[in-house]
Structures are given as structure tokens and as C-alpha cells.
XYZ file of C-alpha atoms in Angstrom:
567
model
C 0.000 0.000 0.000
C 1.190 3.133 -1.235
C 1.099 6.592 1.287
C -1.687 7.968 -0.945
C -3.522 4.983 -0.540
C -3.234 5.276 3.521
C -5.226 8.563 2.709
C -7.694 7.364 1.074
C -8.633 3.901 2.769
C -7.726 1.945 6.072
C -6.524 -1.709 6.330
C -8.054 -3.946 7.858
C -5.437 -5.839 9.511
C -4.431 -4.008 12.797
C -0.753 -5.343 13.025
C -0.146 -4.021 9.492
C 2.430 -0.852 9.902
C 0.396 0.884 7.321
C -2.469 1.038 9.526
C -0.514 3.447 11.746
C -0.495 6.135 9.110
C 0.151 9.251 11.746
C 2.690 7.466 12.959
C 4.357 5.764 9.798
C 4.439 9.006 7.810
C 4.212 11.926 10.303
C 3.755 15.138 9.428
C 6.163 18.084 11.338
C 4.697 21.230 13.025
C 6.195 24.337 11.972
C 7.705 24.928 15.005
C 9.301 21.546 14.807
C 10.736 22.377 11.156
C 12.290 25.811 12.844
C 14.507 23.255 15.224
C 15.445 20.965 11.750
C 16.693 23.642 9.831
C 19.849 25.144 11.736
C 21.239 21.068 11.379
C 21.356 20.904 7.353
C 21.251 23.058 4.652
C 17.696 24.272 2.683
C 17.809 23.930 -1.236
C 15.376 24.433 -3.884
C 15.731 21.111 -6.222
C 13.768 20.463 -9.580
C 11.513 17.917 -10.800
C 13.040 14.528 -11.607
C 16.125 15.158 -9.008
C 17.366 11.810 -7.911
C 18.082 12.255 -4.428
C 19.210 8.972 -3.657
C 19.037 5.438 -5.224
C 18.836 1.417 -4.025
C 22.322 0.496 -3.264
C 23.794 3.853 -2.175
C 25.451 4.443 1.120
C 25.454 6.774 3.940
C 22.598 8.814 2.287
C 21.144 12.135 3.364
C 18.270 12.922 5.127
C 15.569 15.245 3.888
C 12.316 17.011 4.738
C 9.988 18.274 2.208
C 9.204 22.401 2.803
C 7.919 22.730 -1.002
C 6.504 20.177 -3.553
C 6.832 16.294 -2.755
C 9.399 13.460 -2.967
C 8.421 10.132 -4.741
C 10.168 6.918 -3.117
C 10.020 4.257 -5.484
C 11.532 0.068 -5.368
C 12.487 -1.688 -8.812
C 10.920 -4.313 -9.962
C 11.449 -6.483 -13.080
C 9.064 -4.236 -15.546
C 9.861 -0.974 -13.897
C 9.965 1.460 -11.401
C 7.181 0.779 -9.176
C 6.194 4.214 -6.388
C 6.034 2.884 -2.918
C 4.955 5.995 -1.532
C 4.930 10.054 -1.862
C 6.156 12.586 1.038
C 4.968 15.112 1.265
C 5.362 19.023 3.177
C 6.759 18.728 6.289
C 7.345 15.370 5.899
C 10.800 13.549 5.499
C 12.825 10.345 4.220
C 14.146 7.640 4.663
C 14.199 4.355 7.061
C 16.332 2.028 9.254
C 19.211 1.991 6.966
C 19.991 5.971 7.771
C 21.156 4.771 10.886
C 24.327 2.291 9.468
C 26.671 2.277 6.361
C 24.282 -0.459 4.367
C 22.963 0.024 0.828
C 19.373 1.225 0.959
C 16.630 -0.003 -0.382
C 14.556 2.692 -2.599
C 15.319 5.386 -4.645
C 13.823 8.943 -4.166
C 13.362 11.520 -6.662
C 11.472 15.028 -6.843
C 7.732 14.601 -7.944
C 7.440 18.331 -8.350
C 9.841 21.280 -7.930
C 10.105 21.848 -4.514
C 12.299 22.851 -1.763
C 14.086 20.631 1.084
C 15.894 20.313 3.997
C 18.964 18.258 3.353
C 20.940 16.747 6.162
C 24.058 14.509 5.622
C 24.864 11.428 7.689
C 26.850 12.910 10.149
C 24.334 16.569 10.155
C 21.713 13.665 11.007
C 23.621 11.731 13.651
C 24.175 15.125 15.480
C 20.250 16.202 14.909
C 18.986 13.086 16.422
C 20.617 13.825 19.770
C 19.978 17.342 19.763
C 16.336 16.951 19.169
C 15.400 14.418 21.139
C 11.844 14.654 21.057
C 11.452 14.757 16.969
C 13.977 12.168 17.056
C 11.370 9.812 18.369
C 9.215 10.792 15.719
C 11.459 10.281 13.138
C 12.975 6.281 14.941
C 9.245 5.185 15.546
C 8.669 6.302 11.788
C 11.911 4.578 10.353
C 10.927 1.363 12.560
C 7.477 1.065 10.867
C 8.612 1.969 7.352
C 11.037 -1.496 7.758
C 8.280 -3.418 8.896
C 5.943 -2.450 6.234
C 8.399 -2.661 3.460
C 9.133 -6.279 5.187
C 5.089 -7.221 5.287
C 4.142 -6.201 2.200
C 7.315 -7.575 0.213
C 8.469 -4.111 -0.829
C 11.626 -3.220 -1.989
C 12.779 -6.720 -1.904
C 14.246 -9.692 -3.339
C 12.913 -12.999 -4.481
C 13.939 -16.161 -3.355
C 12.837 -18.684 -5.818
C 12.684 -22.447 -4.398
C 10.773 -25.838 -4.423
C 9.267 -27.183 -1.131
C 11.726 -28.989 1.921
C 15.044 -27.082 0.205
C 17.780 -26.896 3.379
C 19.486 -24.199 1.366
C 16.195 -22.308 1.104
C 15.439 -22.412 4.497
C 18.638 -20.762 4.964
C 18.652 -17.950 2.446
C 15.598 -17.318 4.101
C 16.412 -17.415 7.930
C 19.420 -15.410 7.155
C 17.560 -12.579 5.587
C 14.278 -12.519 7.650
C 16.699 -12.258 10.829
C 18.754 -9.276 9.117
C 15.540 -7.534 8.915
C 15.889 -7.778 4.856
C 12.814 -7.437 2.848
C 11.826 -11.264 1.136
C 9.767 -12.570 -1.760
C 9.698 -16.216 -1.235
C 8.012 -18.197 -4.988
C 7.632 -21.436 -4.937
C 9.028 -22.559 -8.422
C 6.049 -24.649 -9.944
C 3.583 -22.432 -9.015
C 5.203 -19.492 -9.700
C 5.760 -20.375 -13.216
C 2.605 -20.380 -13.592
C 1.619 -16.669 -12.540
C 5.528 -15.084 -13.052
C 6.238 -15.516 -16.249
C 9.672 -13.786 -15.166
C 10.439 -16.929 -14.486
C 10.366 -18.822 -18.294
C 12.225 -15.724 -19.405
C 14.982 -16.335 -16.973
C 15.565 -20.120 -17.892
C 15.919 -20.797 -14.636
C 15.529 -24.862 -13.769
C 14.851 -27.000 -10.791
C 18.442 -28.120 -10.656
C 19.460 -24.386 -10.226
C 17.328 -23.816 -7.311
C 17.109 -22.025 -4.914
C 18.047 -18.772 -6.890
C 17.998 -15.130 -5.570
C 16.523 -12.835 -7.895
C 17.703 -9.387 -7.518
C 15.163 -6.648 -9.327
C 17.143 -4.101 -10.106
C 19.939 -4.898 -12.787
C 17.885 -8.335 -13.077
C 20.802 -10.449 -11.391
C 20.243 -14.016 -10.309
C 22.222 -15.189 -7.887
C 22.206 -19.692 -7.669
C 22.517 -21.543 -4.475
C 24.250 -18.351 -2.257
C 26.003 -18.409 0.624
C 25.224 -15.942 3.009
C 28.777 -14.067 2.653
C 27.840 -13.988 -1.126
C 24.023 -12.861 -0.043
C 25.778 -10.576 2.105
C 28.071 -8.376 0.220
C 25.960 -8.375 -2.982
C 23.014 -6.746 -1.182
C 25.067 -4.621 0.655
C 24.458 -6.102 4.132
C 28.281 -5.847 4.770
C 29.643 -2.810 6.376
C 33.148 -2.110 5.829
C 36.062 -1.772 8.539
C 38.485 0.969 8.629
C 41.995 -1.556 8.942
C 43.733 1.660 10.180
C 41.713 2.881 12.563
C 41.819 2.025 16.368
C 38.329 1.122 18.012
C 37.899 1.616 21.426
C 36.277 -1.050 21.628
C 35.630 -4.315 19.747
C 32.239 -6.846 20.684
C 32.376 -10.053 19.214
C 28.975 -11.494 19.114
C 25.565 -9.770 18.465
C 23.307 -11.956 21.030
C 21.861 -10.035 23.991
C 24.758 -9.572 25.535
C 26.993 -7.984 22.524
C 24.157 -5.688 21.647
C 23.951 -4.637 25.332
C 27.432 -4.026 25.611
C 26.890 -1.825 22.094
C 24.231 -0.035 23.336
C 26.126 1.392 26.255
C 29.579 1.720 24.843
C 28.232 3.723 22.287
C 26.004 5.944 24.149
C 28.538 6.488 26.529
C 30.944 8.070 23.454
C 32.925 4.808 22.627
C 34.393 4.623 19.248
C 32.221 0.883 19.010
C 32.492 -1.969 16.226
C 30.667 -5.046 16.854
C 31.226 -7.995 14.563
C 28.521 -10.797 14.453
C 28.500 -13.993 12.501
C 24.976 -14.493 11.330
C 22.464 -12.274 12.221
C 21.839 -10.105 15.899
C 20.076 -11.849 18.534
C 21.718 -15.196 18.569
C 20.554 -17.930 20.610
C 17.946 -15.800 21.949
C 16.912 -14.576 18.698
C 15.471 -18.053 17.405
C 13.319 -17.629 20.227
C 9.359 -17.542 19.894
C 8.242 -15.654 22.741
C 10.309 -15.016 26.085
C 8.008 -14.460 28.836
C 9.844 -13.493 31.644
C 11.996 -10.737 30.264
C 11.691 -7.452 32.073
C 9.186 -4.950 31.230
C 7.473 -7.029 28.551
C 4.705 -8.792 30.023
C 2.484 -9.884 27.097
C 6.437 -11.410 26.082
C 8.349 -10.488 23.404
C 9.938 -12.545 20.782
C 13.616 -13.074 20.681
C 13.874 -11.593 17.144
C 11.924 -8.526 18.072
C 14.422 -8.121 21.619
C 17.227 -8.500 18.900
C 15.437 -5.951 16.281
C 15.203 -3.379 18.592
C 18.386 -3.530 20.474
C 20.674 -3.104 17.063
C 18.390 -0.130 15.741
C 18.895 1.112 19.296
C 22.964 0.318 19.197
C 23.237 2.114 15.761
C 21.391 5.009 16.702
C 24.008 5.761 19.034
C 26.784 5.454 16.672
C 27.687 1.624 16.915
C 28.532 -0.163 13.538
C 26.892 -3.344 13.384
C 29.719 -5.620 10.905
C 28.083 -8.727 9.861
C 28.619 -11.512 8.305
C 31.993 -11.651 9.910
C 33.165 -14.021 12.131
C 36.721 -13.058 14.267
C 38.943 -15.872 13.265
C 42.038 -14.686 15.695
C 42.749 -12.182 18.165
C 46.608 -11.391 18.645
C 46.730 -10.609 22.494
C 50.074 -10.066 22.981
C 50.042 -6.466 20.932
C 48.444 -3.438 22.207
C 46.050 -2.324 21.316
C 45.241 -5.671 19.872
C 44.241 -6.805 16.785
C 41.839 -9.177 15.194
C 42.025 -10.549 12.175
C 38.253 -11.938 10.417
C 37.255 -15.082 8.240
C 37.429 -12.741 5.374
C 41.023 -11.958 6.001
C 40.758 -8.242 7.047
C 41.900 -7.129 10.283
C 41.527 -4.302 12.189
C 43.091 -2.891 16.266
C 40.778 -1.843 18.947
C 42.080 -0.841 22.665
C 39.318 -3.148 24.696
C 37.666 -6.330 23.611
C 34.076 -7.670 24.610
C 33.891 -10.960 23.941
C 29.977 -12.242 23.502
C 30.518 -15.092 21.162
C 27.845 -16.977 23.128
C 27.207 -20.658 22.604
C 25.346 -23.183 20.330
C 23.109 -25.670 20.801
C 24.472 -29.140 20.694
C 23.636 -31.578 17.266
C 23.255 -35.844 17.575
C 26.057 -37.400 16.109
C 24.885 -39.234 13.271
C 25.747 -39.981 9.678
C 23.459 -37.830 8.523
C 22.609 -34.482 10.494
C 19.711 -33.089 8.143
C 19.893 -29.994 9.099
C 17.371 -27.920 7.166
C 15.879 -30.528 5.972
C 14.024 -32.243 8.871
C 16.482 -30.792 11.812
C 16.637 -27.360 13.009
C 17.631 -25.367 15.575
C 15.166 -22.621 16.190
C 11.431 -22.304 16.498
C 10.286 -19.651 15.371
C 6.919 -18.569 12.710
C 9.126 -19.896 9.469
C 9.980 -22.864 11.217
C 6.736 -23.703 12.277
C 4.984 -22.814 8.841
C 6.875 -26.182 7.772
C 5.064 -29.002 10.208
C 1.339 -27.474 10.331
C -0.502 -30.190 11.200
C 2.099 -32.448 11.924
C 3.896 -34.684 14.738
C 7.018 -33.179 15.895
C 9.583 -33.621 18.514
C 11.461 -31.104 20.312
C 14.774 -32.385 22.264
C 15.801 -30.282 25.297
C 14.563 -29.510 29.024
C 16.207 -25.390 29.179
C 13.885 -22.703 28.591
C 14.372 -22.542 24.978
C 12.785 -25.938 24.873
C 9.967 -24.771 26.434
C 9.241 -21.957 24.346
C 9.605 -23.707 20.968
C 7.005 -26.688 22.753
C 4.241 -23.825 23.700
C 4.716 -21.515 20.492
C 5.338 -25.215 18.026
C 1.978 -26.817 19.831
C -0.195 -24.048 18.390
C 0.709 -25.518 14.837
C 1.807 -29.471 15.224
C -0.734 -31.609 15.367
C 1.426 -32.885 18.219
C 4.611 -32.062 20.138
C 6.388 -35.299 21.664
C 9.450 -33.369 24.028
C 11.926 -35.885 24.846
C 13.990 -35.093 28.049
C 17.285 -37.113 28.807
C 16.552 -36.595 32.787
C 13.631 -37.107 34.695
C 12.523 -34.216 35.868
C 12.272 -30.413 33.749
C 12.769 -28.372 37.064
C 16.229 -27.901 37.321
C 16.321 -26.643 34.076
C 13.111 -25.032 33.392
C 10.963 -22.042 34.229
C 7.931 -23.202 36.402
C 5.432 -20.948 34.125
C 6.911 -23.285 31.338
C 6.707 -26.538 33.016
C 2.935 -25.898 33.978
C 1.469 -24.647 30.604
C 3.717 -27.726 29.295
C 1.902 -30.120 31.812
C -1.661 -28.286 30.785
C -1.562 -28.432 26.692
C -3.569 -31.169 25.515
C -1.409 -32.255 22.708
C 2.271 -32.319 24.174
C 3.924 -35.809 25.737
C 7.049 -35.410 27.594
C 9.011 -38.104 27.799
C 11.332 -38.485 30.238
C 14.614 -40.355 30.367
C 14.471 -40.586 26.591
C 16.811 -39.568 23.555
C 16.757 -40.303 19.808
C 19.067 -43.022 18.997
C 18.312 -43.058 14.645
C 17.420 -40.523 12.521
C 16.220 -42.070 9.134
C 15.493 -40.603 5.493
C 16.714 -39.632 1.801
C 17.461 -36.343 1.416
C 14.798 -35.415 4.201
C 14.365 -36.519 7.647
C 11.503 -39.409 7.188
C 11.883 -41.260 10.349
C 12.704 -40.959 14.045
C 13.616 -43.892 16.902
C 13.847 -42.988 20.309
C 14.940 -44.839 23.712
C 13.752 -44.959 26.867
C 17.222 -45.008 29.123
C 15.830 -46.677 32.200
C 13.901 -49.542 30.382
C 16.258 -49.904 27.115
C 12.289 -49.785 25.046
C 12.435 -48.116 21.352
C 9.985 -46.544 19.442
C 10.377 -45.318 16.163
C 7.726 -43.062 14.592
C 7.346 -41.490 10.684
C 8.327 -38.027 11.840
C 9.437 -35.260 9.868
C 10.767 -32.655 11.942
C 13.029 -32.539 15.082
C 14.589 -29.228 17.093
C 17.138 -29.854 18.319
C 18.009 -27.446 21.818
C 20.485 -30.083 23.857
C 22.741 -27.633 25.690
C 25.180 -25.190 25.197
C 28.641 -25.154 23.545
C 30.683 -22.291 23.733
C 31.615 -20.538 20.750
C 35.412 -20.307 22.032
C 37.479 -22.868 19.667
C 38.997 -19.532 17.963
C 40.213 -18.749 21.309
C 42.165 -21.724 22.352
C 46.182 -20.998 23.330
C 44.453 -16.834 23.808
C 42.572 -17.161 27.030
C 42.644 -19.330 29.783
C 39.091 -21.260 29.441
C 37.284 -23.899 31.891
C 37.403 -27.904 31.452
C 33.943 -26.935 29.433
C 35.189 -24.541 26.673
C 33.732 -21.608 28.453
C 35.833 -18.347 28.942
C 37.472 -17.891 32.319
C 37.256 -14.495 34.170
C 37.325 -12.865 37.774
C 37.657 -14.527 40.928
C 38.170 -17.690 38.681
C 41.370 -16.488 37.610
C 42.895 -15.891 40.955
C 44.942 -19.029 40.798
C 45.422 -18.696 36.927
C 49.594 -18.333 36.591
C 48.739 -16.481 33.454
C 47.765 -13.523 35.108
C 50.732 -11.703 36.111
C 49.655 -8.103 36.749
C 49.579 -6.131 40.301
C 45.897 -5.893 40.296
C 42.916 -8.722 40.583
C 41.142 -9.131 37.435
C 37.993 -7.171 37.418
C 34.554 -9.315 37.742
C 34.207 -10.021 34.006
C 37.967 -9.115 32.777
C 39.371 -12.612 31.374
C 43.475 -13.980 31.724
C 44.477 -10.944 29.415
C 43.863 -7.396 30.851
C 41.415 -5.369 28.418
C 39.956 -8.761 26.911
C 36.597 -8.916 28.846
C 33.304 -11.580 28.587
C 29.866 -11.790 28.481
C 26.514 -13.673 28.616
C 26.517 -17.290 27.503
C 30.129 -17.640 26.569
C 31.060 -16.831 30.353
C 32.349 -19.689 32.675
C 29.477 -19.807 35.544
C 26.780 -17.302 33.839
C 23.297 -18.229 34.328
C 22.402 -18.739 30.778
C 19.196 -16.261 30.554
C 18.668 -13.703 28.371
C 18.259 -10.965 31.193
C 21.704 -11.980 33.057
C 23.235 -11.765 29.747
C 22.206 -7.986 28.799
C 23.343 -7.207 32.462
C 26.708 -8.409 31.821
C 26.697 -6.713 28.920
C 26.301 -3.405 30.169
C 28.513 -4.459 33.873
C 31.260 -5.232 31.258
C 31.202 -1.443 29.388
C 31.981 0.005 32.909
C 35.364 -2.420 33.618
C 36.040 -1.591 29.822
C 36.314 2.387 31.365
C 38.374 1.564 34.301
C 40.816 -0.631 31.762
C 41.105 2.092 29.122
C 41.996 4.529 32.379
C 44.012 2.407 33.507
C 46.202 2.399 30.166
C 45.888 6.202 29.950
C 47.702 6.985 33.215
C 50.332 4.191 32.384
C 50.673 6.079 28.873
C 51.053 8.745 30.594
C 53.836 7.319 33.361
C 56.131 6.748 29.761
């Protein structure tokens, strides 16, 4: 739906961002235009300007005093007009906020006249104006969610049902917040006829088709996704962070959040996609200050928009490969061979959840690791079986039962207690079609190219039962991410990062101080959240330690500064 459209007619459907048309497209007073202009510069631009086009960078921001600015997408016949701006209304989206290619294009309508700010005129207007900044976040929030729910702006992902590689083109992009088209190949050659005139054939699939400059990408990997949709923001090699974060899971982000509002030069480098474990999360219910709960995606969402804001960039897909921790400040060197220095390192790496070793793992096809709407579009009406007692299991059983025909959880101990919230554990004991089994794990996972059958054990009585089921999730524990780290830090008999109190009989650490609560075996290398030796493995305690470990990060960086000083 177009803005004009908004004007003239309502939807229906109260969760579209559309439907919030005040908010989605606000209109500024005149006194609030008065504040804007002294932060950018007012020009009087003709009909048919380009302002800005899909796949620039680092665009500017503009408000409309005179005549009207047309934001349009491409698509394969043409430029299509998403919507029109008009006086006293402005540009632009999520993507203002971070060095990624945008989206849309913008162009004049009509002559007019407009306030233009650059990036950095903008950066310094949002925190001088705090109260039309809210206005203009709230407004850049719901524009990405309606391009999102009404495919705007986006790419198409072209597949045939049960593809692994499919389901993750399209996890990676949904959780990057990246607007997706997803046509099933023999239907869709029957209504695209794109499609015929492509050539493209069932042993190409799944393709990425990319609208403007028609470019088809086969089979992509998500570094390939990645840089050709300009997800990837660049490092500066020679400059000096403050601070590095590796990992963008609730504790990263937290740590981002207040480094960078608290002035930090900030760079946080994440893997996949923000929100990590927590992220493939349906619904946590017992986070703080959401009490109708709040998906892990959404937590994630938010908390990145909110670390960019203050100046954070958010590098991704980029995974740290090596830290050198002898030099100072140190340096890090990335799976895509760059490397770049920062004077403090966060480590939030986090930790994964554990896979059955068979011959076959099917993941993607049959086996997967997170619950959430996508995952459970793909076993409506179905038996399923989710493996794990945390939390995380608990959440996938309640938000999965409201699809499956029927959730069997199988447990390894006998008891979900120790491990599990007791709001879980009762609405787990109440639903009418979940089973828990205790004592119980999956011995033989059976199929072709998809999972097509499942045998289970019962440990106590040595009894099997195997059962034509397609889908399994798989939440058995945690691993630390820390393999990278090996021979760097001094790490438990678990994997997980050392740091604090734990370290007072470490050898390793040879300075005149104790190690602050959260500092690891190397001064200025600090950890948080899951990856942590003895954290409590919720999503709360994590975004605490996240913002604990930006205050030891200020005490290490004074600490340096007065011994810089000393020389």
C-alpha cells in the first residue's frame, strides 16, 4: 500500500504498519521544522532530481518544505512508487542509521524545496532533538516493517518445497531484517512468467533474484548474499576502536548499546544475524518490562536499531577468526582476512546448541535449531519432537503446539525443574497435545534427502519406538563458541571463557591488580553472557553483563591512559 492509498482507505489488519499512518508518515509542526533547519542546509531542487538510489550508502536525510518526494523500489518491468512525502514530511528508514545500501530510490515529484541533512548533520540532529527524534525512529521502525510485510523493496527467493538451502537464504535474511519474496518454483511459473524468461531450472534452485539490474544469484552463501546486497559494512583496517564486541546476542548488543552511548568509538562484529541464541526464540516471557512477552527476534530488532542510533557499527557476516593478544592495542584478524586494532575487547561469542552425532545431520531438511513462525509454517498439522529440558525448549514446545498436530518433548533426565521455568513446566503439563518423555533420547534418525523417520529410547527400560516423523529441534545444551580462542585465554574444562575470581589461581595472570569481575586472563579482553564460565544462561543476566562489562572496559582504558602517561 502506497502513502496515498493510507489517505484514502484503512486496512483492515491491525498489526499491518500501514495502519498506523500518523505514525508511519508523520507530518512536522512548523515549530518543529524551525529546530530541523539550523542542522542541514535548505535547497530548492527540480523535478526529476534523484536524491538517492537502491544500493547507495550513507545517504542524506531530507524534509519536504515545497513540492513532494516520490520513493520508489524496482521491480522487473519498472519502477514501481512505494509511496509520496509530502510538506513537512521527510525520508528515509532504518538503513539511515548504518553504512548499508538502501533499499529505494527517491526523486522530486514536483519542484520543490528541502531540507537536506548529511549522515553525520543527522547523527548530530537526532541527539539534539530528542523529542522529533522519536518521531522520526518510531517512523523509520514502521517503514522497515511495512516494506518487510508487504514484500516491498525486496528480493525474491525462488525455491521448491523442503530445500535446506532455502530455508537458509531465508532465515538469514528474515533475521537481518531484509525485505523477502519467497516463490515457490512450480507455481510461480505459472503466474511469473519472469520466471520462463529467466531459464531458470529445478536443478538451479534455490536462486535469488535481484530486481534491479535483473541479477540471479544460484545456491548463495550468506557471505555472497551478504556483500551483494550490501548487508556488509566495511572496517576501517587503520583505525583504532575503542572497543571491539564479538557477538551480536543479547549480551553484545547490550554491551553496544552502552559503549556507544557512553561516546565509545564501538564496532561489533557478528557472525549471522543479531540476537543469537535468543533470537530463534518464539516468545520469552519473563523478560523485564514485557509482560504480554516479546519474541527473541523482536528483543534483537530493537536492540541493534537502538545500538546504531548511538553510533555503533553493526559488521556482519563476519566471524573473528584470531585475536593477537600479545600487541596493544590488539588486533583481530576476520574469516574474510581483514583485520583491524581496537584498545578493549568484549567478547559475547555466546554458545550453540548441541547436534546428535549421526551420519546424517539433516539440518534444514528435517532438523533445526530454532522455532520460530518460518519454522513452524513447515510441520502445520504435523507430529514433531522437540529435544531439550532449558527454557528454549519450552518456548519452541508452547509456540510449536499451536501448529503441530502434536509435540512429543523428549527429556534425557527425569525431571524439567532444574532446568526449566515453572510458568513453562505448567502450561507444558496443561496443553492437551504435548507428551514429555522423560529419560528418553533419539538413537536413529532415518530418510533420503529429508528426515523421514525418528527412533527414540527410553534409558531406564532400554524400550524403542520409532515413529514417521518429519521434523526434530534440536536445543540439547550449550557449547561455547570459544574454539577460535584456544592458546588466547585461559578457558574452563567446558570450553567456556574464564574471568574474575576464577582467575585468581590462573599463573597467566601476572599483573599487580585482581582481574575485574568479568575481565578474562588478558587485561582489556573482557566476557559476556553465555560464553562466560558460571553465567546463568538467561537472556536478562546476559544484557546485564553486557552493560557491567562497558563500565570495567572504562576503568581498563583509564588504567592504560595513566600508564601512557607514566612513559
Amino acid at each position: 500500500m502506497t502513502q496515498k492509498d493510507g489517505e484514502n482507505r484503512t486496512t483492515s489488519d491491525p498489526t499491518d504498519p500501514y495502519s498506523r499512518h500518523t505514525e508511519i508518515f508523520p507530518v512536522l509542526s512548523n515549530e518543529q521544522i524551525l529546530r530541523c533547519k539550523p542542522f542541514g542546509t535548505t535547497e530548492t531542487v527540480k523535478q526529476g532530481t534523484v536524491l538517492f538510489e537502491r544500493g547507495d550508502r550513507s545517504v542524506d536525510f531530507f524534509i519536504i518544505l515545497e513540492g513532494n518526494i516520490e520513493i520508489y523500489e524496482h521491480k522487473r518491468l519498472g519502477l514501481n512508487i512505494v509511496t509520496v512525502h509530502g510538506k513537512h514530511q521527510f525520508t528515509g528508514e532504518l538503513d539511515l542509521f548504518n553504512d548499508r545500501q538502501i533499499l529505494v530510490g527517491g526523486r522530486m515529484g514536483v519542484d520543490g524545496k528541502v531540507i537536506r541533512m548529511s549522515s553525520e548533520q543527522f547523527q548530530k540532529f537526532m541527539i539534539a532533538e530528542p523529542e522529533i527524534a522519536d518521531i522520526v525512529m518510531k517512523a523509520f521502525i514502521l517503514r522497515r516493517m511495512g516494506l518487510i510485510t508487504h514484500n516491498q523493496a525486496s528480493v525474491s527467493l525462488i525455491t521448491t518445497q523442503e530445500s535446506p538451502d532455502s530455508l537458509r537464504i531465508e532465515r538469514f535474511l528474515k533475521r537481518n531484517g531484509y525485505p523477502i519474496e519467497v516463490l515457490n518454483y512450480d507455481l510461480a511459473r505459472e503466474t511469473h512468467t519472469c520466471l520462463s524468461e529467466l531459464g531458470i531450472s529445478k536443478e538451479q534452485l534455490p536462486a535469488v533474484f535481484i530486481h534491479q539490474g535483473e541479477q540471479l544469484l544460484h545456491r548463495p552463501s550468506n557471505q555472497e548474499l551478504a556483500e551483494t546486497l550490501g548487508l556488509v559494512e566495511r572496517i576501517e583496517p587503520e583505525r583504532i576502536y575503542d572497543l571491539a564486541i564479538v557477538g551480536g546476542g543479547p549480551a553484545g548488543l547490550s554491551a553496544a548499546v552502552y559503549a556507544a552511548s557512553e561516546g565509545l568509538d564501538v564496532v561489533l562484529l557478528e557472525a549471522e544475524a543479531p540476537g543469537g541464541q535468543a533470537g530463534t526464540s518464539s516468545k520469552i516471557e519473563n523478560y523485564l518490562g514485557f509482560p504480554t512477552g516479546v519474541s527473541g527476534q523482536e528483543l534483537a530488532d530493537r536492540a541493534q536499531v537502538q545500538a546504531q542510533k548511538f553510533g555503533a557499527r553493526i559488521v556482519l557476516p563476519n566471524e573473528i577468526t584470531h585475536i593477537h593478544c600479545e600487541k596493544r592495542p590488539f588486533k583481530l584478524a576476520t574469516e574474510n582476512g581483514l583485520s583491524f586494532s581496537a584498545r578493549a575487547i568484549v567478547i559475547a561469542s555466546g554458545a550453540c546448541y548441541r547436534r546428535l552425532q549421526f551420519n546424517h545431520s539433516f539440518d534444514n531438511a528435517g532438523v533445526y535449531y530454532a522455532a520460530t513462525a518460518m519454522e513452524s509454517n513447515l510441520c502445520k498439522h504435523e507430529e514433531i519432537i522437540i529435544v531439550g529440558g532449558g527454557n528454549s525448549a519450552g518456548q519452541a514446545a508452547i509456540f510449536l503446539s499451536g501448529q503441530a498436530r502434536h509435540v512429543h518433548m523428549l527429556i534425557r533426565s527425569n525431571s524439567l525443574s532444574a532446568s526449566m521455568s515453572d510458568y513453562l513446566i505448567n502450561r507444558i503439563n496443561s496443553a492437551q497435545n504435548i507428551t514429555l518423555h522423560k529419560n528418553t533420547e533419539i538413537i536413529s534418525l532415518n530418510g533420503t534427502r529429508h528426515l523421514q523417520e525418528v527412533t527414540w529410547q527410553n534409558r531406564e527400560t532400554g524400550e524403542t519406538e520409532t515413529h514417521p516423523i518429519k521434523h526434530v529441534f534440536l536445543m540439547l545444551g550449550a557449547m561455547p563458541n570459544t574454539k577460535w580462542l584456544r592458546g588466547c585465554l585461559a578457558l574452563d574444562e567446558k570450553g567456556f571463557i574464564m574471568t574474575g575470581t576464577d582467575l585468581m589461581e590462573y599463573q597467566g595472570w601476572q599483573q599487580e591488580r585482581y582481574p575485574m569481575m568479568l575481565e578474562t586472563s588478558v587485561p582489556g579482553i573482557f566476557a559476556a553472557g553465555d560464553v562466560r564460565s558460571g553465567s546463568i544462561k538467561r537472556v536478562a543476566s546476559a544484557v546485564g553483563e553486557g552493560a557491567m562489562a562497558i563500565s570495567q572496559v572504562h576503568q581498563y582504558l583509564s588504567l592504560e591512559m595513566k600508564e601512557l602517561a607514566k612513559v
